[in-house]
GROMACS .gro file of C-alpha atoms in nm:
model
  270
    1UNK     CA    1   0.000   0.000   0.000
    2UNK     CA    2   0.117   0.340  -0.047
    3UNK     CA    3  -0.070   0.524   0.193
    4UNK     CA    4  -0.409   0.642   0.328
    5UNK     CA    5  -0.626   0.814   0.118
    6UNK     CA    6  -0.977   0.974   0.324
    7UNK     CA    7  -1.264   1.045   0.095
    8UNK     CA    8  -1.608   1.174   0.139
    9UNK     CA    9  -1.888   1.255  -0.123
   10UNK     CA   10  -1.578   1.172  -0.378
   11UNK     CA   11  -1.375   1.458  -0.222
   12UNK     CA   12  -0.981   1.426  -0.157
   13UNK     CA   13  -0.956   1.559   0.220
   14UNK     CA   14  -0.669   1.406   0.308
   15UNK     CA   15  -0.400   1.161   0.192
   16UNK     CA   16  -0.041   1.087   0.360
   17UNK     CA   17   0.204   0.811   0.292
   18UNK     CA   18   0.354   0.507   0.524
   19UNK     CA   19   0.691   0.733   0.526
   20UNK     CA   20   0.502   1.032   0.628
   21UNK     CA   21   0.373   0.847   0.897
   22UNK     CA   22   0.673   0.697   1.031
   23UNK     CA   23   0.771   1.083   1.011
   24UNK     CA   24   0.514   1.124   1.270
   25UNK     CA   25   0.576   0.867   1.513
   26UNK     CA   26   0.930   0.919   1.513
   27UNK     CA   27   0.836   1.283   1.627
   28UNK     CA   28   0.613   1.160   1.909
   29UNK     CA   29   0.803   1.186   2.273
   30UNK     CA   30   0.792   1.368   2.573
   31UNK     CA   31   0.967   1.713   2.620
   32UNK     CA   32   0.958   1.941   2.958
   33UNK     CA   33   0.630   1.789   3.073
   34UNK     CA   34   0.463   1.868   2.714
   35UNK     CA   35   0.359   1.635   2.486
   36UNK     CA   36   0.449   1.686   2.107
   37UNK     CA   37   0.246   1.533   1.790
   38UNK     CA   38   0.358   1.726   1.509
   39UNK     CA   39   0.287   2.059   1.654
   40UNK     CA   40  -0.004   1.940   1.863
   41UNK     CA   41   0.097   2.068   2.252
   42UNK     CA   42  -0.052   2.042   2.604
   43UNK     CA   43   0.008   1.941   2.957
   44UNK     CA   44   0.119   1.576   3.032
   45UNK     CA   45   0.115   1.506   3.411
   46UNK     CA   46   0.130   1.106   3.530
   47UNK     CA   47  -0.003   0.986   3.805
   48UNK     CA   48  -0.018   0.702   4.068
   49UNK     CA   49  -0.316   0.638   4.197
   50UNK     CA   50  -0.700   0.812   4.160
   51UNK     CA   51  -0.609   0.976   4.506
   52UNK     CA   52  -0.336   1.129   4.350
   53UNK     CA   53  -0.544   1.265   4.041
   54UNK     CA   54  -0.803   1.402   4.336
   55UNK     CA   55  -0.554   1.576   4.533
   56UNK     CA   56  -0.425   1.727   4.197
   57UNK     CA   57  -0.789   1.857   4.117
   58UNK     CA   58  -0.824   1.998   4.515
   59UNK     CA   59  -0.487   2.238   4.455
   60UNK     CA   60  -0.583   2.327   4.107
   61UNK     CA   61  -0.928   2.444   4.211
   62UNK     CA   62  -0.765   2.634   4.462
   63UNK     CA   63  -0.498   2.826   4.271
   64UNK     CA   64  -0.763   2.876   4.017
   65UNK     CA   65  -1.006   3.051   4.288
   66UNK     CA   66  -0.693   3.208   4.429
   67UNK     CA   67  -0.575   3.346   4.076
   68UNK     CA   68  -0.876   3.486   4.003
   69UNK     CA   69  -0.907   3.682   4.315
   70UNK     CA   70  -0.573   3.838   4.251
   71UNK     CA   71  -0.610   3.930   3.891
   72UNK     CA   72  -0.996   3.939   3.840
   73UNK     CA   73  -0.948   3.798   3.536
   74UNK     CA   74  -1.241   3.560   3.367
   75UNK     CA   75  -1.079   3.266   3.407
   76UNK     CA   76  -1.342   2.971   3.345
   77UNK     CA   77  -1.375   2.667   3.597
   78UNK     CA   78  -1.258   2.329   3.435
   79UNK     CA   79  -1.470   2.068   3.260
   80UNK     CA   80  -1.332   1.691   3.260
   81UNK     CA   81  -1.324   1.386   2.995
   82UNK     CA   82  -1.241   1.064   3.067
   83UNK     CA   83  -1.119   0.828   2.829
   84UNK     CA   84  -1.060   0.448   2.873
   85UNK     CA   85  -0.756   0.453   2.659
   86UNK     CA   86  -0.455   0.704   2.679
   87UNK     CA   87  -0.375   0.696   2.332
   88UNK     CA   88  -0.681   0.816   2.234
   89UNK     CA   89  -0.726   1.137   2.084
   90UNK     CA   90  -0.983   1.401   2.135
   91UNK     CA   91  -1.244   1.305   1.837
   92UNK     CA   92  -1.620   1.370   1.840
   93UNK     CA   93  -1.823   1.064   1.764
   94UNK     CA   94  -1.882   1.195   1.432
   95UNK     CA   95  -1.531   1.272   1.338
   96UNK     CA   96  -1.498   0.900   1.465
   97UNK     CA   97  -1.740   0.736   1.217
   98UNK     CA   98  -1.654   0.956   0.945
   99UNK     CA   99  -1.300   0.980   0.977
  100UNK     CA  100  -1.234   1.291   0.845
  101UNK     CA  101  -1.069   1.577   1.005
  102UNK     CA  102  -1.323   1.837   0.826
  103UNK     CA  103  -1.691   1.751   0.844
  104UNK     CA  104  -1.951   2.053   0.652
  105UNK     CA  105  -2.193   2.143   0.919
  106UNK     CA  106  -2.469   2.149   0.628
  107UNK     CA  107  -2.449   1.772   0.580
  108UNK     CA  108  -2.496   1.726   0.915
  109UNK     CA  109  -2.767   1.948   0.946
  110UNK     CA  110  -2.992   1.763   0.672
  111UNK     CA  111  -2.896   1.461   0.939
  112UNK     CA  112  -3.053   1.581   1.228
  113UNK     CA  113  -3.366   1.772   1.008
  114UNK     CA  114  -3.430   1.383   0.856
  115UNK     CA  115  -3.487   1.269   1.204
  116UNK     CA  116  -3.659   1.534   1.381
  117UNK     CA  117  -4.021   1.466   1.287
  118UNK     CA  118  -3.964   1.103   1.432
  119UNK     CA  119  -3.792   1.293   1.732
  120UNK     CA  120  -4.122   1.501   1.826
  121UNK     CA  121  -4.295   1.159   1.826
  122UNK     CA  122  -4.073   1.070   2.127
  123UNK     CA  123  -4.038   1.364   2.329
  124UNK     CA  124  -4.253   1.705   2.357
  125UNK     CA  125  -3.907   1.887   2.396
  126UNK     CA  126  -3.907   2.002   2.047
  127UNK     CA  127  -4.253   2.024   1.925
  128UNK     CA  128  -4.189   2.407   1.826
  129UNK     CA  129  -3.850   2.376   1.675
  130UNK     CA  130  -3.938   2.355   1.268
  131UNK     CA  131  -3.663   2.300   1.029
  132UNK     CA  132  -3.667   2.630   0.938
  133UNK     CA  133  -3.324   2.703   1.070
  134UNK     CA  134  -2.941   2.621   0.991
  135UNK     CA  135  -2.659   2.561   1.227
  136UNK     CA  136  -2.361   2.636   1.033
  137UNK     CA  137  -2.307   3.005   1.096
  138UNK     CA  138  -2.101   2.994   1.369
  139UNK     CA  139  -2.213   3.361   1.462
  140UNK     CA  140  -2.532   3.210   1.494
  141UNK     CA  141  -2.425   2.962   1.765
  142UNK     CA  142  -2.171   3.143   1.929
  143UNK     CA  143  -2.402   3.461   2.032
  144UNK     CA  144  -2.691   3.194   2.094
  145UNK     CA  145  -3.046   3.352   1.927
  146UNK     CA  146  -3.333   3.159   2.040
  147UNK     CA  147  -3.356   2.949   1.713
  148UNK     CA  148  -3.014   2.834   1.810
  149UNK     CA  149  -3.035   2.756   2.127
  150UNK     CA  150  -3.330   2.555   2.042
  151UNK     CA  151  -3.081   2.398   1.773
  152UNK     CA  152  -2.799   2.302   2.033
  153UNK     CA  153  -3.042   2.146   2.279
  154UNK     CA  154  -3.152   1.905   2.031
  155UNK     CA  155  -2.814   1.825   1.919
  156UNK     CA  156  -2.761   1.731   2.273
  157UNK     CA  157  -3.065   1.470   2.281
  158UNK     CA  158  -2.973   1.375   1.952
  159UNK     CA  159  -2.577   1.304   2.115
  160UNK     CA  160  -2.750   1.123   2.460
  161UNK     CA  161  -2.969   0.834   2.220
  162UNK     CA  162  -2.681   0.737   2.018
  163UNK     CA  163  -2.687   0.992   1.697
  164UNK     CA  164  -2.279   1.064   1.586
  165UNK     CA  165  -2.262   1.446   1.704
  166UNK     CA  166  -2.031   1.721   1.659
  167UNK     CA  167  -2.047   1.805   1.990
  168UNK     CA  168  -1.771   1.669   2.223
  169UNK     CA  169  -1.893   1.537   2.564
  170UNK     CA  170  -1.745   1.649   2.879
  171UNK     CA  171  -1.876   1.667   3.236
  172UNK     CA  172  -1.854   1.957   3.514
  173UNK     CA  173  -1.770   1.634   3.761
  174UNK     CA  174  -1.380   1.487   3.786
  175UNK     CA  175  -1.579   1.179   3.951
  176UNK     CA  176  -1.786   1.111   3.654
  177UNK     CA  177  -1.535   1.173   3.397
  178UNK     CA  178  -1.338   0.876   3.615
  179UNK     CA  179  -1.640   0.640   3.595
  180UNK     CA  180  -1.617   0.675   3.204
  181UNK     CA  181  -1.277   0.648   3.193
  182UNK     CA  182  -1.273   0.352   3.418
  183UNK     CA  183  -1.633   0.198   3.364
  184UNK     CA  184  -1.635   0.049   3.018
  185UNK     CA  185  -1.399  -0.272   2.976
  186UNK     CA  186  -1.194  -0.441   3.273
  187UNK     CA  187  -0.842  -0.294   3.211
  188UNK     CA  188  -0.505  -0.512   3.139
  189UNK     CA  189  -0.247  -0.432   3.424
  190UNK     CA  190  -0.020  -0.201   3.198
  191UNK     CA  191  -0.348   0.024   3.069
  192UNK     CA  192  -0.331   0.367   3.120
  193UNK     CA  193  -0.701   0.570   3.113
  194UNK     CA  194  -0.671   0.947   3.045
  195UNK     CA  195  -0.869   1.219   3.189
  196UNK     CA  196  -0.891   1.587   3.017
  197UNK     CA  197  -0.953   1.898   3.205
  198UNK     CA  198  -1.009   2.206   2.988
  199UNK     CA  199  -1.042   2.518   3.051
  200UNK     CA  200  -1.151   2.782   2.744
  201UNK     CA  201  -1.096   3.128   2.951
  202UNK     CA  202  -0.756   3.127   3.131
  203UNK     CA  203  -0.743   3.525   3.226
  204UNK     CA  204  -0.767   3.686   2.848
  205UNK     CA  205  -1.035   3.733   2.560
  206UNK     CA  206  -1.011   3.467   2.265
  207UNK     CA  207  -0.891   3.559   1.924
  208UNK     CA  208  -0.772   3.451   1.631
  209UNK     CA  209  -0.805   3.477   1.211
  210UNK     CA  210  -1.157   3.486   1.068
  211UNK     CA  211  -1.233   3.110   0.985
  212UNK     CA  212  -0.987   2.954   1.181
  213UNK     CA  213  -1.092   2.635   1.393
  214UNK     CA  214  -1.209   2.786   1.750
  215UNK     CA  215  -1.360   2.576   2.024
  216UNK     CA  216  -1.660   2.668   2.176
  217UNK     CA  217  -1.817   2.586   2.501
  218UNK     CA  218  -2.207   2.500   2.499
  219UNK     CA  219  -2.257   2.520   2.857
  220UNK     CA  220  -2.457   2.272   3.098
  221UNK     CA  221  -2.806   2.520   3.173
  222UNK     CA  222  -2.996   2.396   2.860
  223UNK     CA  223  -3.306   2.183   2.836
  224UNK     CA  224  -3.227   1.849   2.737
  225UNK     CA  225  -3.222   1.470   2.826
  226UNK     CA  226  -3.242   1.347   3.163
  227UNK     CA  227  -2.905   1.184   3.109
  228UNK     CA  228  -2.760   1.546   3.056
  229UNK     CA  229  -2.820   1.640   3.367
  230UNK     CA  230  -2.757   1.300   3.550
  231UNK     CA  231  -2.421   1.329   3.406
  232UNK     CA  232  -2.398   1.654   3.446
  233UNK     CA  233  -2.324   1.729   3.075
  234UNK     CA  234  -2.105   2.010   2.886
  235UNK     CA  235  -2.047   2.034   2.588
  236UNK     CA  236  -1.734   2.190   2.304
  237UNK     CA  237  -1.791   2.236   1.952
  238UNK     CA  238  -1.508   2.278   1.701
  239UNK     CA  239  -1.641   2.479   1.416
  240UNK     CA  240  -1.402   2.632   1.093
  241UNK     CA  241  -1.413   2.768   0.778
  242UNK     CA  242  -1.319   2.486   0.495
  243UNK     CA  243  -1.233   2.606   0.111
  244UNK     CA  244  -1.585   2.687   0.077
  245UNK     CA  245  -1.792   2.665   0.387
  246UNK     CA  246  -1.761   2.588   0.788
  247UNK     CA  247  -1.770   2.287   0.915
  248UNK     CA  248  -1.678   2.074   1.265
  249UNK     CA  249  -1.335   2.054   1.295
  250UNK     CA  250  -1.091   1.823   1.494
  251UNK     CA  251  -1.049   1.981   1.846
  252UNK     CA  252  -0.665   1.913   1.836
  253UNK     CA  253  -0.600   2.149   1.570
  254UNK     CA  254  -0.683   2.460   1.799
  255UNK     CA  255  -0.460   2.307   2.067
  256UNK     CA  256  -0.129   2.238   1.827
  257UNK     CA  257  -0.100   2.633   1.822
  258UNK     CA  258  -0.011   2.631   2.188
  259UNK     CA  259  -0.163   2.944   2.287
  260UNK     CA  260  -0.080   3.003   2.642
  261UNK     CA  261  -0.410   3.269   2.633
  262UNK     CA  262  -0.689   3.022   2.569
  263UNK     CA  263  -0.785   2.687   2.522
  264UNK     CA  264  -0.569   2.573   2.804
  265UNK     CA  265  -0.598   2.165   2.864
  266UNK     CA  266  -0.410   1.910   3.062
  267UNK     CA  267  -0.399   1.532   2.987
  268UNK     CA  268  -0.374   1.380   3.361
  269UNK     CA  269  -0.259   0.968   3.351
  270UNK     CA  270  -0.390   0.829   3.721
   0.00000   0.00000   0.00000
């Protein structure tokens, strides 16, 4: 074989070859407590034991609260994600069953219209949310109009009965994001789980270039399934701007430009 080739709807997104690969792993290694894919950076910190990962979340929390009493800066309390394997990376489930790196928001969008007549038949959540609206402005979503929000909560329902979403799932709880880590398969001796904690706000605005991938934060206080709030849900969305349109984009790409201003996320190892 030469190499992988992704396609979707005949499209070319991406193709690399077994040497550019090996390129890749060869880069992969640990430097100054910072992991390194390519350019992709953040905070590597192993662990023991779980009572060493709570102890860790305890002193963050508290130089968090303590940092933002001495700056008053908007600096935004952490959301968690566990993951059952450590060499997992941070993919939506739709980036998952597509695998591609750039999903069009507009395909998905026809997705979730298809279904929502069935939807209504289920739930009375949404019977005044027509198909009359589109999700892939990301003013739209970012500045939240009521259409929108109405949008967003049934992408979460959608995400909670099985649907492949855009929307990454994390939870305001470090115990829950340890049940899913831990929870899913009995783990071999030498398995490592991961858990993320992210923070968007760390004490500045956010910038960047118009249609550059940015990672926004949905928020918990929306009306959705009961497992959202059992699990006491949040939510991050990736969105872009492809060649012609935008489109969910893989959450690693905002975190290989390092900014030390936003976006600020640590890969813990218990």
């Amino acid at each position: 074989m030469e190499g992988i080739v992704i396609r979707f709807l005949n499209k070319i997104y991406f193709k690399v070859t077994w040497d550019k690969v090996g390129w890749i792993f060869n880069k992969l290694g640990f430097v100054k407590g910072r992991l390194f894919f390519g350019e992709y950076i953040m905070k590597v910190i192993e662990g023991n034991s779980w009572e060493e990962f709570e102890d860790f979340v305890g002193k963050f929390m508290k130089e968090l609260e303590q940092e933002k009493i001495n700056t008053g800066k908007n600096i935004s309390l952490p959301i968690y994600r566990g993951q059952e394997n450590s060499s997992w990376h941070l993919k939506t489930t739709l980036e998952r069953k597509l695998d591609l790196s750039f999903i069009p928001l507009i395909s998905y969008e026809r997705l979730i219209k298809y279904n929502l007549n069935r939807v209504k038949m289920m739930t009375d959540n949404f019977v005044d949310l027509s198909t009359n609206w589109v999700i892939r402005e990301r003013e739209n979503i970012k500045t939240f109009p009521e259409e929108s929000l109405k949008t967003i909560e049934y992408m979460t329902w959608l995400r909670h009965h099985g649907l492949p979403s855009p929307l990454l799932d994390w939870t305001k709880s470090p115990f829950i994001a340890g049940y899913f880590a831990f929870s899913p398969v009995p783990k071999e001796e030498n398995d490592k789980i991961a858990i993320f904690l992210y923070s968007e706000y760390v004490g500045e605005g956010k910038g960047g270039f118009v249609g550059q991938e940015e990672i926004i934060s949905l928020g918990h206080n929306i009306k959705s399934d009961k497992r959202h709030f059992n699990q006491q849900s949040e939510y991050t969305l990736c969105l872009g701007k492809g060649e012609y349109e935008w489109g969910d984009c893989c959450h690693e790409e905002v975190f290989k430009r390092g900014s030390k201003r936003q976006d600020y996320l640590i890969k813990y190892l218990p």
